Short mmCIF file of C-alpha atoms in Angstrom, two decimals:
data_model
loop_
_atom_site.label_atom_id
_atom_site.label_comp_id
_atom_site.label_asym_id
_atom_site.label_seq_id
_atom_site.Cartn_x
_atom_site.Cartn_y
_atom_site.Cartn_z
CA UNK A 1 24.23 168.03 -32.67
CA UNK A 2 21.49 169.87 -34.79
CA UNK A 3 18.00 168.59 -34.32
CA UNK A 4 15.89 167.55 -37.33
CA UNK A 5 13.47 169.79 -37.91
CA UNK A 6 9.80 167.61 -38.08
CA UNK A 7 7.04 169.64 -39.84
CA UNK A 8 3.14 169.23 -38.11
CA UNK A 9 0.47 168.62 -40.27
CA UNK A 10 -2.66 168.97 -38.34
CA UNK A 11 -5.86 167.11 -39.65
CA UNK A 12 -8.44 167.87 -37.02
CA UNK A 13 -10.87 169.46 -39.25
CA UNK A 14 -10.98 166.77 -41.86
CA UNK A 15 -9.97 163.70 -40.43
CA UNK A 16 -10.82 164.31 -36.76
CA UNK A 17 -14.19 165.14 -37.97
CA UNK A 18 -14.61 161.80 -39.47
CA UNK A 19 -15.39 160.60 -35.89
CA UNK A 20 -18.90 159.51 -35.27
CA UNK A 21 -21.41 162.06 -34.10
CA UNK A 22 -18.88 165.09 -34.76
CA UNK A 23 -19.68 167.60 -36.90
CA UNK A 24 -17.97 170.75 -37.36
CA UNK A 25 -19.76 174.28 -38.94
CA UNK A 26 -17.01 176.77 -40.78
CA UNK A 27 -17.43 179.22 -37.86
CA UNK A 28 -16.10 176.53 -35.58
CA UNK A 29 -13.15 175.05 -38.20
CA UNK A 30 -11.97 179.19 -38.63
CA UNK A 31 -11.79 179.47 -35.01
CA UNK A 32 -9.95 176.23 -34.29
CA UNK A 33 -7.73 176.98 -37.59
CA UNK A 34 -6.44 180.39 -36.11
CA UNK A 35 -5.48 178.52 -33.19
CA UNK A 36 -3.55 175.76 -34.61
CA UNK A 37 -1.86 178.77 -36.50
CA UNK A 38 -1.38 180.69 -33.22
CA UNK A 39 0.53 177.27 -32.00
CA UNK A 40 3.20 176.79 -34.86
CA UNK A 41 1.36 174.18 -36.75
CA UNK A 42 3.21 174.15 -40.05
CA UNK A 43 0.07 173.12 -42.34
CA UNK A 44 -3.70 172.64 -41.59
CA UNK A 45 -5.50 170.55 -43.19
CA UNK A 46 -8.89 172.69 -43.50
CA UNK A 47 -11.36 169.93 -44.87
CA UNK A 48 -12.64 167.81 -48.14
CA UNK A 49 -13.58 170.24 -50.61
CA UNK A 50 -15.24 167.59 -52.81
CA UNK A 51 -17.06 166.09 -50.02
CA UNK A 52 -19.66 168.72 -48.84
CA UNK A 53 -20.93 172.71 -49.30
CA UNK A 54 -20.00 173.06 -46.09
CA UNK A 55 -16.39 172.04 -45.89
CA UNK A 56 -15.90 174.04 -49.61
CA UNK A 57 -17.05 177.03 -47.87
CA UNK A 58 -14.64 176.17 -44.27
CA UNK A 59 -11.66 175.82 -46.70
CA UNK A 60 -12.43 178.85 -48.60
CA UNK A 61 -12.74 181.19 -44.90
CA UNK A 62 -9.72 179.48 -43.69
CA UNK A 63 -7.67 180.04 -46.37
CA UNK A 64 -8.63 183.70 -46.17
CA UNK A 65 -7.89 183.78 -42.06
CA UNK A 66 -4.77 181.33 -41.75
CA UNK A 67 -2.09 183.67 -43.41
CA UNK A 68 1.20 182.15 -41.64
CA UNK A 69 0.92 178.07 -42.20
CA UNK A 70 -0.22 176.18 -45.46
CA UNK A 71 -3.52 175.63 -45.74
CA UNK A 72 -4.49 172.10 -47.22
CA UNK A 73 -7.58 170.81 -48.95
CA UNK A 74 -7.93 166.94 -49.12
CA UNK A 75 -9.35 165.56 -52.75
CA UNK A 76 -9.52 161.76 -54.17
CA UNK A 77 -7.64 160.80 -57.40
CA UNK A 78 -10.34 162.13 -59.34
CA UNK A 79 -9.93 165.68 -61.39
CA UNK A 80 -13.42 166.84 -60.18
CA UNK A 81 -12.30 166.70 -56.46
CA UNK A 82 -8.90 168.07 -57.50
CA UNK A 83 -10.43 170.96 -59.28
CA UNK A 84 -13.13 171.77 -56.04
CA UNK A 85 -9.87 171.32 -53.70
CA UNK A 86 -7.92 174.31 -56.05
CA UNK A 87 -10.94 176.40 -56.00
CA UNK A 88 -11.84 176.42 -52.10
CA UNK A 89 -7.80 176.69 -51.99
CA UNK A 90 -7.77 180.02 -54.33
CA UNK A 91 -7.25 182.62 -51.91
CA UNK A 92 -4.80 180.93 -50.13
CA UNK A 93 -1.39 182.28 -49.39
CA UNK A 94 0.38 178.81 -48.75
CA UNK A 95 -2.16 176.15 -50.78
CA UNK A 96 -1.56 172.77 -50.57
CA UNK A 97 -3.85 169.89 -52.35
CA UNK A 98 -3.64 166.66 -51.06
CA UNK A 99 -4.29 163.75 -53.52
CA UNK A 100 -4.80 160.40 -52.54
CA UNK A 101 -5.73 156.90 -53.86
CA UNK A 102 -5.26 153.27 -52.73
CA UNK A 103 -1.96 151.41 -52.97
CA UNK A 104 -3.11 147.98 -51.38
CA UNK A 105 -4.38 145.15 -53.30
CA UNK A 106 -7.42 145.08 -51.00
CA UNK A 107 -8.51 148.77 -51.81
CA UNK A 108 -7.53 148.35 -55.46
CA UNK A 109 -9.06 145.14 -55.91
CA UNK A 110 -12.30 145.71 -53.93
CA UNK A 111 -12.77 149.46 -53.52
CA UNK A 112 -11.55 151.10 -56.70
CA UNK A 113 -11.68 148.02 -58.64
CA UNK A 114 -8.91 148.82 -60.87
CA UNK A 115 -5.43 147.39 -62.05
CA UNK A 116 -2.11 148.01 -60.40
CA UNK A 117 -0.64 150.08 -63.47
CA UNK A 118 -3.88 151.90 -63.83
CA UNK A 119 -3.99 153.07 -60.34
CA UNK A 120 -0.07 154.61 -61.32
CA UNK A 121 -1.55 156.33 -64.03
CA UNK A 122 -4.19 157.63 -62.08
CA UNK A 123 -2.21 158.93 -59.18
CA UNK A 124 0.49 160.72 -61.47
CA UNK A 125 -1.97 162.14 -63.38
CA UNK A 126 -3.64 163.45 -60.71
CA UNK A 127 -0.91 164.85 -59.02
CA UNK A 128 -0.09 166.85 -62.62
CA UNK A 129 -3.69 168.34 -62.30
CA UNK A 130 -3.04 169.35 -59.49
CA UNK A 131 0.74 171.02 -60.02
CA UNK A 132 -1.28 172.91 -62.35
CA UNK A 133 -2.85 174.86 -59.42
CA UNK A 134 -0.59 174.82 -56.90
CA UNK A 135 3.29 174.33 -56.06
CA UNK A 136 2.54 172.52 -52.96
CA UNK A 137 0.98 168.76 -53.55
CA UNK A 138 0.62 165.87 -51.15
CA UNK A 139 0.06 162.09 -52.42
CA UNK A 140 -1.13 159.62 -50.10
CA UNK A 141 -1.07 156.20 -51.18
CA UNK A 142 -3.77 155.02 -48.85
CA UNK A 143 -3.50 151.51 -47.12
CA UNK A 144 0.54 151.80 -47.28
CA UNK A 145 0.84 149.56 -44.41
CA UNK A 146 -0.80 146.65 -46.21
CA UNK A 147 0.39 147.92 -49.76
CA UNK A 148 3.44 145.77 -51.61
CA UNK A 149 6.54 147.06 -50.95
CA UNK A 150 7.45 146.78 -54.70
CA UNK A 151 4.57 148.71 -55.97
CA UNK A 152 4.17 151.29 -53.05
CA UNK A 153 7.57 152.26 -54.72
CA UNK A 154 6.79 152.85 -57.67
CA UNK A 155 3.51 154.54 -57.08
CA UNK A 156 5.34 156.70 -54.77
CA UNK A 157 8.04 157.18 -57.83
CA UNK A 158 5.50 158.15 -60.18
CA UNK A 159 3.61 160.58 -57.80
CA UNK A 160 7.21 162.40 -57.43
CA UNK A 161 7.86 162.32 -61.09
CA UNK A 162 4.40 163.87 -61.79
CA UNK A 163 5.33 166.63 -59.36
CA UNK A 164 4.23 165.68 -55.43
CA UNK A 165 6.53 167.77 -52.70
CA UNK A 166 5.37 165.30 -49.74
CA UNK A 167 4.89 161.28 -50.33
CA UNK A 168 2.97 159.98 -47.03
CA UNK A 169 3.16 157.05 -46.04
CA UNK A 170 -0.49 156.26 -44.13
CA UNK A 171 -1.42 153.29 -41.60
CA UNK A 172 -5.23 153.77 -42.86
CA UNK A 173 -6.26 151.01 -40.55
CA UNK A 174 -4.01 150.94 -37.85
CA UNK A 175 -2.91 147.86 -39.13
CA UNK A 176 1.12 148.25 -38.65
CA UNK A 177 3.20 148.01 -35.73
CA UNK A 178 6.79 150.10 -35.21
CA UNK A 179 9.00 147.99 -36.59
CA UNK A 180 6.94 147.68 -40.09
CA UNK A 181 6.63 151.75 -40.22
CA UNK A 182 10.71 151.76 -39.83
CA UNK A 183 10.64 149.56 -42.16
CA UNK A 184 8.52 151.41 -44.85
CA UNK A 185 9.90 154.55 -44.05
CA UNK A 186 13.28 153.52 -44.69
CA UNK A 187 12.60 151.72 -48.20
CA UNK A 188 10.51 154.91 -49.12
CA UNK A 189 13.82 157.01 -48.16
CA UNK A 190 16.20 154.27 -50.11
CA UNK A 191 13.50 154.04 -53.07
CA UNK A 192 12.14 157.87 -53.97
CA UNK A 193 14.05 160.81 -54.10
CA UNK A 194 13.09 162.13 -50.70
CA UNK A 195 15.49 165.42 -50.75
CA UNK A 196 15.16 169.18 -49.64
CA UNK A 197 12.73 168.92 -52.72
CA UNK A 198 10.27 166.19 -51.45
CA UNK A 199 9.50 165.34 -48.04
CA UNK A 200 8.12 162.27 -46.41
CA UNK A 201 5.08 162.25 -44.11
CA UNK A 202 3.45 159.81 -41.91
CA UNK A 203 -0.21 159.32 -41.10
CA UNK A 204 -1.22 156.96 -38.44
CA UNK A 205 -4.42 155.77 -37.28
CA UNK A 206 -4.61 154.62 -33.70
CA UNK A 207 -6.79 151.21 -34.12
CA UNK A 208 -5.02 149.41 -31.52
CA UNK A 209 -3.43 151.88 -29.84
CA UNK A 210 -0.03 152.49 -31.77
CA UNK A 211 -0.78 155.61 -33.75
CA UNK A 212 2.08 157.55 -31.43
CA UNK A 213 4.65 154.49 -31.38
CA UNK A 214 4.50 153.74 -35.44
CA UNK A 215 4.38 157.81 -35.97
CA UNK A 216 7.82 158.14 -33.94
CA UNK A 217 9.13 155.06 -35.67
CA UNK A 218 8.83 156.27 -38.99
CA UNK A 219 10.00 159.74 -38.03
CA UNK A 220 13.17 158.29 -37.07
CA UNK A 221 14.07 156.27 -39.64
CA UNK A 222 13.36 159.79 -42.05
CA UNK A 223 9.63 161.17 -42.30
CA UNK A 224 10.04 164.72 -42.25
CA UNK A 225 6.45 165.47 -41.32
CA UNK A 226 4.27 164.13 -39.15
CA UNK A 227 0.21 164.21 -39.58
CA UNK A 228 -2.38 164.30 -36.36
CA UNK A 229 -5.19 165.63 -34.89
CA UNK A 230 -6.14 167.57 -31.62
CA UNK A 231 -6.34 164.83 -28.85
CA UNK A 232 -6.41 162.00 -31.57
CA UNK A 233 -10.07 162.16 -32.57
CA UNK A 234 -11.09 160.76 -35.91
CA UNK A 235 -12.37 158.01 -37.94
CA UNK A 236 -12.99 154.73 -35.73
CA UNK A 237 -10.52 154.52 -33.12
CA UNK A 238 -8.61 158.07 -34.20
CA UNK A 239 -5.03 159.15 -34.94
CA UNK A 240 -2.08 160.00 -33.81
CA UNK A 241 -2.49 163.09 -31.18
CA UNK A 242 -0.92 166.39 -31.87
CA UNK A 243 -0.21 166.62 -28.21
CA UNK A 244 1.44 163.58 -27.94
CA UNK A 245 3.51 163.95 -31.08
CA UNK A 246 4.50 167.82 -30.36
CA UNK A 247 5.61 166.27 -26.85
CA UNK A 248 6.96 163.37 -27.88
CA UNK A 249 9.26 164.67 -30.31
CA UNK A 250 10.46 167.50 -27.77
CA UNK A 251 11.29 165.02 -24.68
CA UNK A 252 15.12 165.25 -23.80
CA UNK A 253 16.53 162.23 -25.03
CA UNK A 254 19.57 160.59 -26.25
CA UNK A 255 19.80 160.72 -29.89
CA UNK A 256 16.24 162.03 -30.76
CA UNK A 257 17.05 165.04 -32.51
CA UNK A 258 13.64 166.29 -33.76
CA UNK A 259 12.59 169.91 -33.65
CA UNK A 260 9.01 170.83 -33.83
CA UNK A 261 8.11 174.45 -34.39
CA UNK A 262 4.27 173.99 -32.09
CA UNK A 263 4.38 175.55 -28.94
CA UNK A 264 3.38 172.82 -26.37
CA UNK A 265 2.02 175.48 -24.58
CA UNK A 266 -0.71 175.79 -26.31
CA UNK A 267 -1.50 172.18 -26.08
CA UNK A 268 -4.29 172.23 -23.38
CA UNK A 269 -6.22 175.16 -24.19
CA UNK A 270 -6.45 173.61 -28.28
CA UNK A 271 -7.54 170.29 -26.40
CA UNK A 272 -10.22 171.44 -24.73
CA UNK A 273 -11.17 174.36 -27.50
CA UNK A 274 -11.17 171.27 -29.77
CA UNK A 275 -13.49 168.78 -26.50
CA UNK A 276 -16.21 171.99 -26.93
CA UNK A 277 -16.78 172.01 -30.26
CA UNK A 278 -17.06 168.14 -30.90
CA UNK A 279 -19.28 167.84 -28.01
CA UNK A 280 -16.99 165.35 -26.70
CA UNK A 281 -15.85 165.25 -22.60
CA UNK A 282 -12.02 165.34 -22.65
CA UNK A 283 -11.00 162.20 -21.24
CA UNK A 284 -9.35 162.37 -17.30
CA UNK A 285 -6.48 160.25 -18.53
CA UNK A 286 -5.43 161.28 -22.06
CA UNK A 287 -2.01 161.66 -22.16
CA UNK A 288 -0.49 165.20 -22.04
CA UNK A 289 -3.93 166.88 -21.48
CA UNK A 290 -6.11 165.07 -19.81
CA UNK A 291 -6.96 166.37 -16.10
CA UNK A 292 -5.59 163.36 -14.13
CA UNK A 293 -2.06 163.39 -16.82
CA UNK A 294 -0.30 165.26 -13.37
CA UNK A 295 -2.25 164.15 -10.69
CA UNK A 296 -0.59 161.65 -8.26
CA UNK A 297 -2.37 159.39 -5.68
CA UNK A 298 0.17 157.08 -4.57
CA UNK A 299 1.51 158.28 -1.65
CA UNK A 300 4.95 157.02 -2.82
CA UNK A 301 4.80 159.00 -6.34
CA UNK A 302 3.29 162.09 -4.06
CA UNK A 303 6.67 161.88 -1.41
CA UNK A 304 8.28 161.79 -4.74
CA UNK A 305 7.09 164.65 -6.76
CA UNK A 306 7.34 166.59 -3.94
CA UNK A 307 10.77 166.35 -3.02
CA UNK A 308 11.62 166.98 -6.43
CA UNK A 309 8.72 167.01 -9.88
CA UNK A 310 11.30 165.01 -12.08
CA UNK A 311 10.80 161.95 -10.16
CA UNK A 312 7.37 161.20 -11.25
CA UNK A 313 6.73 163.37 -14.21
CA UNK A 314 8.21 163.47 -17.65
CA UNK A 315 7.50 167.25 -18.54
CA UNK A 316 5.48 169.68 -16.38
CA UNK A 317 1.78 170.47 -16.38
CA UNK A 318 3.27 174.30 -16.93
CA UNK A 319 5.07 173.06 -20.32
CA UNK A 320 1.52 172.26 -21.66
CA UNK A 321 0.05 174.96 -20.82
CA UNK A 322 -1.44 173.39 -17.39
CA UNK A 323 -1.17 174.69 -13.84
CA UNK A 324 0.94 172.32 -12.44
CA UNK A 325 0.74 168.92 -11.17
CA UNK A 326 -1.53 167.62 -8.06
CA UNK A 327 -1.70 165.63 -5.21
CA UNK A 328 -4.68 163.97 -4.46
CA UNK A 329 -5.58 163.09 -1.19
CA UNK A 330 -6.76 159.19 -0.34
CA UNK A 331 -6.44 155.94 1.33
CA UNK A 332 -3.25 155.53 -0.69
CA UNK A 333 -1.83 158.98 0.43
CA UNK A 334 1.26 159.14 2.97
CA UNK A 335 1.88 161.60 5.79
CA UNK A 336 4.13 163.34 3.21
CA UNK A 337 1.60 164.72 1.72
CA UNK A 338 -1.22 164.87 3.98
CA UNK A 339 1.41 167.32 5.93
CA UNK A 340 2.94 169.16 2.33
CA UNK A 341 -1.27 169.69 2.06
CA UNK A 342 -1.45 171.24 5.41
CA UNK A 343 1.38 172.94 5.73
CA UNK A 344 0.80 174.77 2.87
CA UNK A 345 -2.65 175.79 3.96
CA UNK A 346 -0.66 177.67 6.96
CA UNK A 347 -1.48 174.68 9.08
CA UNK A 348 1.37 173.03 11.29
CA UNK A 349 0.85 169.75 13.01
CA UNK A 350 3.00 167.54 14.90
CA UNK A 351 4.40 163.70 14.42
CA UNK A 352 1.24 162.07 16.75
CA UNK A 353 -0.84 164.99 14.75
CA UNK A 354 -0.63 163.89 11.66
CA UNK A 355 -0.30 160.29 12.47
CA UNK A 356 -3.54 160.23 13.63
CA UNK A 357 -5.52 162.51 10.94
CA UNK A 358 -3.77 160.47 8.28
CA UNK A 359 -5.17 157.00 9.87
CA UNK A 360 -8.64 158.79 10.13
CA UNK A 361 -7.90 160.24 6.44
CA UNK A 362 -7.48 156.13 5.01
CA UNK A 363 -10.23 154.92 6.27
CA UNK A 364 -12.62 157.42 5.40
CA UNK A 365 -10.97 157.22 1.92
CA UNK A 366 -12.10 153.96 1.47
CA UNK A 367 -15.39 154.80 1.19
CA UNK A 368 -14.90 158.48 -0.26
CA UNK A 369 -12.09 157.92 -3.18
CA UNK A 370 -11.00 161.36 -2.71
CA UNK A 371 -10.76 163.91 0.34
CA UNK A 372 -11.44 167.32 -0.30
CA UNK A 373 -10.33 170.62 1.68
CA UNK A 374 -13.52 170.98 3.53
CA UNK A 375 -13.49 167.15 4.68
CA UNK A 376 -9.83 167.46 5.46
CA UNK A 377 -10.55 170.11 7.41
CA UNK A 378 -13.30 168.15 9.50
CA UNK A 379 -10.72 165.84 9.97
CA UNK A 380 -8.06 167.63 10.92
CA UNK A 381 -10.40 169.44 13.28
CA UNK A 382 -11.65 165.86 15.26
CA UNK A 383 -7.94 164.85 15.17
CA UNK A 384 -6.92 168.12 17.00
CA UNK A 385 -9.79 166.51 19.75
CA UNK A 386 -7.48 165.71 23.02
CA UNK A 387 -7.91 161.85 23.21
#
């Protein structure tokens, strides 16, 4: 069966600079472009040309660096930030604007303060604007998740009509669960001429922790593009991780079908390239990346993993780009592995041996979470002691 190929829009240096405290020069967005380009990303979404000198000037460097993905420039449903988008986009080889607007009756009703049909006007007459500089335009209604189903139709309709290649459908607030992604997905697919012509995306924010869960879900019921950022930074909470999503969609599983053209290989070294310029320690447990995401201290997972790595780990550290998993030594650590440890430190000990370093090694542990070579060492030297 041929897998469906999912295209990666990356939004790490506009939306995962929305996070608090991060800022991000043009120097640093080039550098972290080039990599997202080494990876495979399929489009990069370079900044807000609208919204600052400095992201104008990112967009403009990037587009003259990033020759092998699209290069995308954000802009509101306003022809002044569609016009600034086309112009930092210029020298692009694969330009894409990106127009958005509110669909819900919250952000039309509070935020733009505007009617329903005027917002469709809007929108398609954006999108028009912006056909007139580029092949290659996005529409976002924003707040799809809380929009009416009825009218996020139609505003998706008109978008098409006025020329948009990708219609994405965005979780602004992290408001949706899985089931109401599939669900908007699939009316977007039934509704709007989603073809070889126009894709759908999804854009998920991570607000109580389903960004990954409702990206997958609307992937599989027929988003052909899914939008993140590098370790799921962003605005409040963040968004759907590229690492998760490139791994997610490559797991070996019945039925999933998806082909992403990222190299998961890359995935660490963007991760922490990505930590160092927001200033911003890389968690110990994020998923995929993080240093603890293959190290095991149970001494039942570490018997496990080291009879055979599929027991205990979904992918390998290696397929990230990682060195491998670990075994950490401590009070809940086995014999197993206190002897795999030694052993492969050219060390050989016998049954009574290792039985009594490893009751020395627990209760030292339960003071001292984790035992090191050079206390190991100690120990194994006062358990060598002839009692």
């Amino acid at each position: 069966m041929s897998r469906r190929r999912i295209a990666v829009l990356d939004t790490t240096l506009r939306d995962g600079e929305q996070a608090p405290g991060i800022v991000m020069g043009p120097d640093a967005k080039a550098e972290m472009a080039r990599r997202l380009e080494l990876a495979g990303v399929d489009v990069v979404e370079a900044g807000f040309a609208a919204s600052s000198s400095s992201d104008f000037e990112a967009i403009r460097r990037i587009s003259g660096c990033v020759r092998g993905c699209v290069v995308c420039s954000l802009a509101r449903a306003v022809g002044h930030d569609v016009r600034k988008a086309a112009k930092a986009l210029e020298f692009a080889r694969h330009p894409r604007i990106h127009v958005f607007i509110g669909s819900s009756r919250l952000h039309m009703e509070e935020k733009l303060r505007m009617h329903p049909l005027d917002v469709v006007d809007r929108a398609a007459a954006m999108v028009r604007l912006a056909r007139a500089y580029c092949d290659d335009v996005e529409f976002s209604p924003e707040d799809s998740s809380r929009a009416d189903p009825s009218f996020l139709c139609s505003l998706a309709r008109a978008a098409v009509e006025a020329g948009a290649t990708i219609v994405n459908v965005t979780d602004t607030v992290g408001h949706g669960i899985p089931e109401q992604l599939s669900d908007v997905a699939g009316m977007l697919c039934r509704s709007v001429p989603i073809s070889d012509r126009v894709t759908l995306s999804v854009h998920c924010h991570n607000d109580v922790g389903l960004a990954l869960a409702n990206t997958m879900a609307a992937i599989a019921c027929g988003a052909g593009q899914a939008e993140c950022t590098v370790t799921g930074i962003g605005e409040r909470a963040g968004n759907a991780a590229l690492e998760e999503v490139v791994v997610a969609a490559g797991l070996e599983r019945s039925g999933a079908g998806m082909d992403v053209r990222v190299d998961p290989r890359h995935m660490r070294s963007i991760a922490q390239l990505a930590s160092a310029i927001a200033r911003r320690r890389l968690p110990a447990t994020k998923p995929v990346v993080g240093c603890h995401a293959f190290a095991h201290a149970s001494g039942i997972h570490q018997d496990g993993v080291i009879k055979n790595r599929r027991t205990y780990e979904a992918l390998r550290a290696e397929d990230v780009g990682g060195r491998g998993g670990s075994i950490v030594l401590g009070k809940l650590s086995g014999a197993h592995a206190l002897r795999d440890r030694l052993e492969g430190g050219g060390v050989t000990i016998g049954a009574m041996g290792i039985h009594r370093l490893a009751t020395m090694m627990k209760g030292l542990a339960s003071n001292l979470p984790v035992v090191y070579g050079h206390t190991l060492a100690a120990l194994h030297a006062l358990a060598s002691r002839p009692c």
